[in-house]
Short mmCIF file of C-alpha atoms and ligand atoms in Angstrom, two decimals:
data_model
loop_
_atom_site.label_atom_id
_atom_site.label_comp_id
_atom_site.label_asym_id
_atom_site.label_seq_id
_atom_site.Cartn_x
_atom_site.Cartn_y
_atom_site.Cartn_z
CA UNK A 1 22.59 6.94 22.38
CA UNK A 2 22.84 9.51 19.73
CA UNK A 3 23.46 13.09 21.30
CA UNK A 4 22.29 15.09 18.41
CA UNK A 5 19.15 15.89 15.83
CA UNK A 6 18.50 13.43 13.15
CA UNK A 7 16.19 12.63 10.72
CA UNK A 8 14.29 10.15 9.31
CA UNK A 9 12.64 10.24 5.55
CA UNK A 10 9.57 7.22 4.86
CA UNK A 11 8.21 7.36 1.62
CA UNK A 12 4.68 6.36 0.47
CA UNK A 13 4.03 3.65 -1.67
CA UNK A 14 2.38 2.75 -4.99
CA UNK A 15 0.73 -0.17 -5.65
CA UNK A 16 1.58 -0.93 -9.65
CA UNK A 17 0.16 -4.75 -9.40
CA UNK A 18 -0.93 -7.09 -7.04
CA UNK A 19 -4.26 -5.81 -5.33
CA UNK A 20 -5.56 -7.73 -2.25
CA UNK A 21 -3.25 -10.55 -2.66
CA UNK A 22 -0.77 -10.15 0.08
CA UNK A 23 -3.10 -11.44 2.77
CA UNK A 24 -3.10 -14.72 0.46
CA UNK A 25 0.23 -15.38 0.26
CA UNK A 26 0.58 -13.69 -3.96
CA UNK A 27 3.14 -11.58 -5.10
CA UNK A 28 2.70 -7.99 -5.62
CA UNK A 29 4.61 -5.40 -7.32
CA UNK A 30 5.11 -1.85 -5.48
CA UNK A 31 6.85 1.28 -5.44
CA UNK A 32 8.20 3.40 -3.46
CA UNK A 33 7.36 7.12 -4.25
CA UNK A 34 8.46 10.79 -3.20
CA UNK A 35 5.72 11.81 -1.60
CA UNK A 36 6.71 11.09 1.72
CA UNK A 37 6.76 11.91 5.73
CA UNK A 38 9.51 13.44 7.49
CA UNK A 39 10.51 12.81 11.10
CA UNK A 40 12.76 15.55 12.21
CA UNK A 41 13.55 14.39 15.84
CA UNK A 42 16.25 14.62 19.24
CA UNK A 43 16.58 12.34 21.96
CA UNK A 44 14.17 13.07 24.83
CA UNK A 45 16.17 12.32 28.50
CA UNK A 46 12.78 11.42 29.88
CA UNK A 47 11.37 8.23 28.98
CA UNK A 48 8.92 9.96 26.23
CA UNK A 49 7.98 10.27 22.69
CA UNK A 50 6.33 13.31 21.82
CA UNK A 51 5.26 14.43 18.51
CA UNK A 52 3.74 17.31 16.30
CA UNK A 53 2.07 16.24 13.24
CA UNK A 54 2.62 20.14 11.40
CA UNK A 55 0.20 18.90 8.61
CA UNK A 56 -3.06 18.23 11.02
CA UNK A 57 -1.82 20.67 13.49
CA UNK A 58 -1.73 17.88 16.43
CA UNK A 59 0.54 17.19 19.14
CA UNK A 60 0.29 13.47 20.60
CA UNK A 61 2.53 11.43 23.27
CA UNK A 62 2.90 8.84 25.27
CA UNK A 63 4.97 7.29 28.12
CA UNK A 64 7.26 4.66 26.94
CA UNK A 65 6.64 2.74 30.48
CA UNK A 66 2.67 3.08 30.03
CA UNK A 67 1.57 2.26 26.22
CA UNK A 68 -2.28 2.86 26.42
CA UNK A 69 -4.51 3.15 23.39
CA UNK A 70 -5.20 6.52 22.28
CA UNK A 71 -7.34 6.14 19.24
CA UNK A 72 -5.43 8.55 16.97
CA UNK A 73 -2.72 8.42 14.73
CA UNK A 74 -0.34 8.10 17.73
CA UNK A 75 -1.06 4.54 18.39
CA UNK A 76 0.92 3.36 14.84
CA UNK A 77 4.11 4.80 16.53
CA UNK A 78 2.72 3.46 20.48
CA UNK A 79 2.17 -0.51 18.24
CA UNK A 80 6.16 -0.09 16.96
CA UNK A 81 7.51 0.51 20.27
CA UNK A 82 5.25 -2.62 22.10
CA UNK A 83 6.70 -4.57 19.38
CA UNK A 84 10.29 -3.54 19.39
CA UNK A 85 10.00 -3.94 23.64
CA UNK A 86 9.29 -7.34 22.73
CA UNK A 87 11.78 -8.30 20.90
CA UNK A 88 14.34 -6.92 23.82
CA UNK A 89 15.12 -3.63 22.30
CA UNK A 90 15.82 -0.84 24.28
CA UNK A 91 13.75 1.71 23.73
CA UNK A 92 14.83 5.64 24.61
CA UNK A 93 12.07 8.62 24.44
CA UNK A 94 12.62 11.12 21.39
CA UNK A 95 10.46 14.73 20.31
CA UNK A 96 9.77 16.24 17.31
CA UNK A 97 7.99 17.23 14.36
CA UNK A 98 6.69 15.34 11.26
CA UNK A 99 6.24 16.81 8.29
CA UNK A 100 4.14 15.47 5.53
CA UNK A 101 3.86 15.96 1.45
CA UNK A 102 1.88 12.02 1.52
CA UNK A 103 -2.15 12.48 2.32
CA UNK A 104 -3.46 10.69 4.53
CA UNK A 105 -5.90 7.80 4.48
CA UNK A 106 -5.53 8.03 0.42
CA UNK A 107 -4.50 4.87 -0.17
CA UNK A 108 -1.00 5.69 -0.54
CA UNK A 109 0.44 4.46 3.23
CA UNK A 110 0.41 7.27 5.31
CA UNK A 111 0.11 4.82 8.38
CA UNK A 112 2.76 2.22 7.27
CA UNK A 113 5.15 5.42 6.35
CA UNK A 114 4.88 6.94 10.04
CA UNK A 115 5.13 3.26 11.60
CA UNK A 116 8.40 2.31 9.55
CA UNK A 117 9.60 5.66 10.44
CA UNK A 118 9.01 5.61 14.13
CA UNK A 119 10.68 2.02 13.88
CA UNK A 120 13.91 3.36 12.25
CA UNK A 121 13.86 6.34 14.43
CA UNK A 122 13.79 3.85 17.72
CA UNK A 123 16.44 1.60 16.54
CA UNK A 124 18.75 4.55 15.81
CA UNK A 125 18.16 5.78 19.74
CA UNK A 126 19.15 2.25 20.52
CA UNK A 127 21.98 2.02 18.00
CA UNK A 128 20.82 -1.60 16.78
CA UNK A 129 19.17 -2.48 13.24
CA UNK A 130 17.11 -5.42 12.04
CA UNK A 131 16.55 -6.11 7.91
CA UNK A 132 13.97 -4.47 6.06
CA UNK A 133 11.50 -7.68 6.07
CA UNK A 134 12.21 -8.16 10.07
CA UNK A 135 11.19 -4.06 10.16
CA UNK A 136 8.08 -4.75 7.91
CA UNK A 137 6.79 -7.63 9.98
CA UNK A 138 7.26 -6.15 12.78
CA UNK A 139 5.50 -3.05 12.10
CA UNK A 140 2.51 -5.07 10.34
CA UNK A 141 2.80 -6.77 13.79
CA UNK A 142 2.34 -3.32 15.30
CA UNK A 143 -1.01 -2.30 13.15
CA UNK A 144 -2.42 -5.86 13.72
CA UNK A 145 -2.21 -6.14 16.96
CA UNK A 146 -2.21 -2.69 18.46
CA UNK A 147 -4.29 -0.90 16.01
CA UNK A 148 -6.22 -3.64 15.09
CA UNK A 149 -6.47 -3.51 11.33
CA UNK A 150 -5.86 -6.74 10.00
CA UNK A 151 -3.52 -5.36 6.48
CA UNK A 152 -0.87 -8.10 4.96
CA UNK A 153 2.21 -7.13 4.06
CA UNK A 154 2.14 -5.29 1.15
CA UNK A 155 3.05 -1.43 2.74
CA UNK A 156 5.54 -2.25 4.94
CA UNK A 157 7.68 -4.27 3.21
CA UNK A 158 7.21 -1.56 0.03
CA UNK A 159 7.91 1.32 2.59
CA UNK A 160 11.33 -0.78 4.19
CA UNK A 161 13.06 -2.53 1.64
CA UNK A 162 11.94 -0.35 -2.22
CA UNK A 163 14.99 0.53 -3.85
CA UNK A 164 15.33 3.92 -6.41
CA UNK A 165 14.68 3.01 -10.10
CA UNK A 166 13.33 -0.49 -9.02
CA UNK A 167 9.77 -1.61 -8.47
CA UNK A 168 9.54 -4.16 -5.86
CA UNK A 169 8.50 -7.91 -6.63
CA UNK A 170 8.00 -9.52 -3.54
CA UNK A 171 6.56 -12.95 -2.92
CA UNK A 172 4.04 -12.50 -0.23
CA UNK A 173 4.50 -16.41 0.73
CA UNK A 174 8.47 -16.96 1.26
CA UNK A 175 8.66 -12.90 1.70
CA UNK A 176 11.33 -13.31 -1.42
CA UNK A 177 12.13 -10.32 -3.02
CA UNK A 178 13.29 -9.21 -6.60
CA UNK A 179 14.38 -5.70 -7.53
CA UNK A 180 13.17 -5.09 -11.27
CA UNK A 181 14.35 -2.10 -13.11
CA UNK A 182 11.40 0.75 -13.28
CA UNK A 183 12.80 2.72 -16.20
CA UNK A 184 9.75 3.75 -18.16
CA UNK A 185 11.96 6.15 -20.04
CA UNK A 186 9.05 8.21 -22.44
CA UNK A 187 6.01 6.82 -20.21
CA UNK A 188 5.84 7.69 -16.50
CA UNK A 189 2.56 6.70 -13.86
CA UNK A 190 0.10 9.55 -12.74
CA UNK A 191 -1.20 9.32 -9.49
CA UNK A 192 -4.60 10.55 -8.94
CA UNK A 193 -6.16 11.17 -5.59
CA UNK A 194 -9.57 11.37 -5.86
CA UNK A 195 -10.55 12.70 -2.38
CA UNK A 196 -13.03 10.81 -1.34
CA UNK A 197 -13.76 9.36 1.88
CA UNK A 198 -13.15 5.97 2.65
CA UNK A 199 -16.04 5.29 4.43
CA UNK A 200 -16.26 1.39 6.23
CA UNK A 201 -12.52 1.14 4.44
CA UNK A 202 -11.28 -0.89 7.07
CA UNK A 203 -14.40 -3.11 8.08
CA UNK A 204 -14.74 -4.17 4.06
CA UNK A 205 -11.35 -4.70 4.30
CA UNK A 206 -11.29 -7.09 7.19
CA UNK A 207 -15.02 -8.55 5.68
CA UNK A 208 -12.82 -9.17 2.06
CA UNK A 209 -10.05 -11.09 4.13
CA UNK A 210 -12.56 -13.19 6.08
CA UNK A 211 -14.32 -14.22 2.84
CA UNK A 212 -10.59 -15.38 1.71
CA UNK A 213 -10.07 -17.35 4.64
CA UNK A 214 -13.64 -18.72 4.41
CA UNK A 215 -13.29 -19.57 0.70
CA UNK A 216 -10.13 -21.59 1.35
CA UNK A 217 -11.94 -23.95 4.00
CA UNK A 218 -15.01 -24.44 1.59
CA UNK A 219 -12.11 -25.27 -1.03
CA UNK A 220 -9.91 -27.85 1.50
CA UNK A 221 -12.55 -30.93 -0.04
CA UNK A 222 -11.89 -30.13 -3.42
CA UNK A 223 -8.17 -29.05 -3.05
CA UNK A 224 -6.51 -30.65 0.59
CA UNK A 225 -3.47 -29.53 -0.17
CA UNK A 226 -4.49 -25.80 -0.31
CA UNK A 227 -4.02 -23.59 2.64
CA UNK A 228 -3.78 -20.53 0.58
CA UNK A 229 -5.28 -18.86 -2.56
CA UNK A 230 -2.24 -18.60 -4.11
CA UNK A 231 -1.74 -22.23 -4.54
CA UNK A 232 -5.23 -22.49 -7.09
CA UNK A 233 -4.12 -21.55 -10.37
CA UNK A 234 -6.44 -20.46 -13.35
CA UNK A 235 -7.38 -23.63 -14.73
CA UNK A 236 -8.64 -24.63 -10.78
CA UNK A 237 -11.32 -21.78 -11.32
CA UNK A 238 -14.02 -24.14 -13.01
CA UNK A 239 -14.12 -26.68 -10.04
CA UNK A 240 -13.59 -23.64 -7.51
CA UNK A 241 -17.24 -22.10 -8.75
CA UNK A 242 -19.03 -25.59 -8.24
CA UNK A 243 -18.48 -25.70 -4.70
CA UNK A 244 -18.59 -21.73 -3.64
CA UNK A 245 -21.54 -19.37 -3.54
CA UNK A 246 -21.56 -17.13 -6.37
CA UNK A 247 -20.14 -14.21 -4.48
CA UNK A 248 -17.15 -15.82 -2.97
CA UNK A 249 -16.40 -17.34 -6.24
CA UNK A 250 -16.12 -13.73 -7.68
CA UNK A 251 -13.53 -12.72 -4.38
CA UNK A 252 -11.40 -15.97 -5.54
CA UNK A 253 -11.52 -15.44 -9.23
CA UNK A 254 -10.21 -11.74 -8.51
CA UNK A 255 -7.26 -13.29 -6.50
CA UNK A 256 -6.50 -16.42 -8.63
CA UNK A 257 -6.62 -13.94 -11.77
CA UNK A 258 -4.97 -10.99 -10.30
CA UNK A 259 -2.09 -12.94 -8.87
CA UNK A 260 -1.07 -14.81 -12.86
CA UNK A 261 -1.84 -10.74 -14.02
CA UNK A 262 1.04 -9.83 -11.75
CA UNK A 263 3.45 -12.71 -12.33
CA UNK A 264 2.63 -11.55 -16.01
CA UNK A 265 3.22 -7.56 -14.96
CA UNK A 266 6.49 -8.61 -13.38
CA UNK A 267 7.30 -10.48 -16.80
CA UNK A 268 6.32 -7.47 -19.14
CA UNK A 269 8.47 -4.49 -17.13
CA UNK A 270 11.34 -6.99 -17.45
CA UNK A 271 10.85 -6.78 -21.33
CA UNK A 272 10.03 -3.44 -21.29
CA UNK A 273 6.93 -3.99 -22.66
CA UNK A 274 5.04 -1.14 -21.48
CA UNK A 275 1.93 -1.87 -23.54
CA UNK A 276 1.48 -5.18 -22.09
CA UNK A 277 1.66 -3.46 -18.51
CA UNK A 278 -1.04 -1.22 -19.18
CA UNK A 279 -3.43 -4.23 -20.53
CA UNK A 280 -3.28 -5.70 -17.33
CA UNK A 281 -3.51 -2.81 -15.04
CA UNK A 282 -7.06 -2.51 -16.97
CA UNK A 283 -7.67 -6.17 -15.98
CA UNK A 284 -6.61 -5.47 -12.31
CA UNK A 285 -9.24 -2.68 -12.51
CA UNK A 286 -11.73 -4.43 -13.66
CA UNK A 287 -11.48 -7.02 -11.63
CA UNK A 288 -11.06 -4.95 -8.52
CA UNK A 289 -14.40 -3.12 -9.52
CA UNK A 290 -16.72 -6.27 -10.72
CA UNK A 291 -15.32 -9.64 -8.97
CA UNK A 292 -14.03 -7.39 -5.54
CA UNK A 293 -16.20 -4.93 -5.06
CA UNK A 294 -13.93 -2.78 -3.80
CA UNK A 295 -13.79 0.27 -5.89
CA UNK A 296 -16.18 3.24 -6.03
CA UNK A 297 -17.96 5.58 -8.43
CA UNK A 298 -14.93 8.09 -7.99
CA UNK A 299 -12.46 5.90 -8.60
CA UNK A 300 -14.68 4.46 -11.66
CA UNK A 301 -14.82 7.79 -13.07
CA UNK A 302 -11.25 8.32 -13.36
CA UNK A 303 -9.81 5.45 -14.42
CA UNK A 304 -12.73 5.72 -17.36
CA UNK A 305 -11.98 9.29 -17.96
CA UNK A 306 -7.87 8.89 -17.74
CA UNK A 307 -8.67 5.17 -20.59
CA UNK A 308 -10.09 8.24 -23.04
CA UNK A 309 -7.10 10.39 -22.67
CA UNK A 310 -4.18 10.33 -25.64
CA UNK A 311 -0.84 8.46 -24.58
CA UNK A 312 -2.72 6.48 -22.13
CA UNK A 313 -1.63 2.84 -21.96
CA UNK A 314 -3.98 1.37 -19.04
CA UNK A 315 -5.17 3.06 -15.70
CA UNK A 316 -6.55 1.24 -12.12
CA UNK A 317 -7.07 1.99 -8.92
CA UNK A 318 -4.39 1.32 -6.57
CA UNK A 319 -4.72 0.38 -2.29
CA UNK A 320 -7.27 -1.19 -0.51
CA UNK A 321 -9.99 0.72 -2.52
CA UNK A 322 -13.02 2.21 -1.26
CA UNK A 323 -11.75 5.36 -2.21
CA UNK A 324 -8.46 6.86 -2.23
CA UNK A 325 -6.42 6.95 -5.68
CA UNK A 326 -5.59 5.49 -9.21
CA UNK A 327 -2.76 4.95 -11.15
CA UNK A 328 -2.58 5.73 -14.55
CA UNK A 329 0.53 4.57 -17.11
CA UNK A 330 0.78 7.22 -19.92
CA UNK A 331 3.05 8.68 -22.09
CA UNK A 332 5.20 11.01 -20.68
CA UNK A 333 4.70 13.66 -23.65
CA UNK A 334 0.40 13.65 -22.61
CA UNK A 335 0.79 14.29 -18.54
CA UNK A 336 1.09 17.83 -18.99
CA UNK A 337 -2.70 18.18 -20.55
CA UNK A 338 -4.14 14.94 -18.78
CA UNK A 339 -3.21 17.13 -15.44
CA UNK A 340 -4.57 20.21 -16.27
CA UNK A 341 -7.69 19.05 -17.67
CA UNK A 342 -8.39 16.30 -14.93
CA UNK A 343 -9.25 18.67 -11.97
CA UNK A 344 -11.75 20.38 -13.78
CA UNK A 345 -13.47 17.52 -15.20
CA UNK A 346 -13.83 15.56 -12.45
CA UNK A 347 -14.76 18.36 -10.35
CA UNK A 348 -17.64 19.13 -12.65
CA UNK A 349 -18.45 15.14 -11.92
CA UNK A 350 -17.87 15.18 -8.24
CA UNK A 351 -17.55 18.18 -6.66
CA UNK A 352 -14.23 17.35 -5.07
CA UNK A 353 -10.76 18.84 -5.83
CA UNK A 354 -8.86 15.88 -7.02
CA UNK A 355 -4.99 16.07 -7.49
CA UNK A 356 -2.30 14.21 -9.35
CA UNK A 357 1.08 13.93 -9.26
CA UNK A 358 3.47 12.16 -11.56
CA UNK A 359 5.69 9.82 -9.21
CA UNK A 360 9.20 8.01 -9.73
CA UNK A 361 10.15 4.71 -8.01
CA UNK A 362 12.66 6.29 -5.11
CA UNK A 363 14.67 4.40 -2.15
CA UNK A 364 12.85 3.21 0.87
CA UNK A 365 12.69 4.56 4.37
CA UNK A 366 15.76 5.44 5.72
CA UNK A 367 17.62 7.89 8.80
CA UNK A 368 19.25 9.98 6.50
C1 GLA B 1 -3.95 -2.18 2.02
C2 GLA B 1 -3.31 -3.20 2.95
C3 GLA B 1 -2.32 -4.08 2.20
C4 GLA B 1 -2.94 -4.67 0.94
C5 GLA B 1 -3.66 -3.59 0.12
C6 GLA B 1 -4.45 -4.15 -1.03
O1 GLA B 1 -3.00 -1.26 1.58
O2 GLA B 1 -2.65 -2.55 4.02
O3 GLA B 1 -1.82 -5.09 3.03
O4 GLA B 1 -3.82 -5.72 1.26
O5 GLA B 1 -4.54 -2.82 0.92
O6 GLA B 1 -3.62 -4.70 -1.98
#
């Protein structure tokens, strides 16, 4: 076991396509980002893990040989250690602080972050390592089971396995991953937090994956082969809407539509055809807002405000929704005046200090 102090860096992560698709099997298209949280830890000779979150002020901990619920942000890192137990490893008590530049509950992982953090910071004590997608399922085991929020895959694997300069295109099926150059050279993305609470984020949530899993059985007698959404394509929609109700149609059209827009995404970064890009991050907005029902009047206002702005080439929101932030694509020459003038404006409209921050695709988590 490792003697001395050591550190472990987990960045956030931006959704650029692919919005509620993991959970049915599509491919989605993150990256990492450098707003991140910083575990600075030691070993702890009793059996231990006790942390101070600087940010909120908090200390937690917990007893590795008694893992009871606490009900705070604590039980991510308690869910990583029942599921690394179970898998054999050895687990060995550590202290510390974590330091934080990534708000939390924004949309942006805060929860993954810490969880793939705490999971890299246990394997070091132990001196063992599993791959990025073994770390990722394991730590979506973690907030399934243990928290009890029923996410896909999406943060985790973004958090473990991004690379710098790359955005992440990762086939939420197989769990087959491309790198794709992120070089947006005189364009950059603008990530806008609009501050709002996300109020019933994670019931909607779990309501939007139980109408997936509902629409799927109602579409086994017109499709038997399908045990998935992402095995209706486009041209399946017409049949699709004669056998749903008119709102679960709308929750499958956003998936079927939003999974070709990020095959399509994937496709246009390749070419470097930035234009293209920002076309169908409008279409994943709109699609999250009318057919998903997952966005808000916030989140509406910006995106509209940030599609008036010069050098703007297409603008969504990015997460779960319900809140939380936006991404907008724009030319690199325009973010100095769409940040200056954004607070104020939206403040007039809301009332609530937003912020922005223009973000590069940077490596994944890692003990540094
Ligand atoms: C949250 C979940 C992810 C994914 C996104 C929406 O971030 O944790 O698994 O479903 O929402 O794309």
């Amino acid at each position: 076991m490792p003697e001395s102090t050591f550190t472990v860096c987990a960045p956030g992560r931006l959704s650029v396509m692919g919005g509620h698709v993991d959970y049915n099997g599509g491919p989605v298209m993150p990256i990492a980002i450098p707003l991140n949280i910083t575990l600075h830890l030691e070993p702890h000779a009793a059996n231990t893990v006790e942390l101070y979150a600087e940010e909120i002020g908090q200390h937690a901990q917990f007893s590795l040989d008694d893992l009871q619920h606490q009900h705070s942000w604590i039980d991510y890192v308690q869910g990583v250690a029942v599921e690394l137990k179970e898998l054999g490893i050895p687990l060995h008590g550590f202290r510390g602080t974590i330091k934080s530049t990534l708000p939390m509950a924004a949309g942006l992982s805060s929860s993954a972050a810490l969880e793939v953090g705490t999971a890299l910071a246990f394997l070091h004590l132990a001196n063992e390592s599993l791959s990025a997608v073994e770390t990722a399922l394991l730590c979506q085991r973690a907030e399934n089971k243990f928290v009890g929020v029923q996410c896909g895959i999406l943060d985790q694997t973004a958090i473990a396995a991004c690379t710098a300069d790359h955005a992440l295109l990762l086939h939420c099926n197989t769990m087959e991953m491309e790198q794709i150059p992120f070089r947006l050279e005189q364009h950059a993305m603008v990530v806008t937090y609009s501050g709002a609470p996300r109020e019933l984020a994670s019931s909607a949530y779990n309501d939007r994956r139980a109408s997936c899993g509902k629409a799927v059985e109602i579409l086994q007698k017109e499709f038997p082969y399908l045990h998935q959404l992402c095995e209706l394509n486009p041209d399946d929609l017409p049949l699709a809407q004669k056998v749903l109700s008119a709102l679960l149609f709308k929750r499958v059209r956003h998936v079927v539509t939003e999974i070709d827009r990020t095959k399509r995404a994937a496709i246009a970064l390749k070419n470097n055809d930035l234009k293209l890009l920002g076309n169908l991050m409008d279409g994943t907005h709109n699609s999250l807002r009318d057919d998903y029902e997952v966005s808000s009047k916030e989140l509406n206002w910006l995106v509209d405000w940030a599609r008036k702005q010069s050098g703007v080439l297409g603008s969504r929101l990015t997460g779960a929704g319900f809140g939380g932030c936006t991404v907008t694509l724009i030319e690199k020459e325009f973010i100095p005046q769409f940040i200056h003038a954004l607070p104020m404006e939206y403040k007039q409209f809301s009332g609530i200090d937003a912020k922005c921050w223009e973000v590069t695709a940077v490596d994944g988590a890692r003990v540094l």
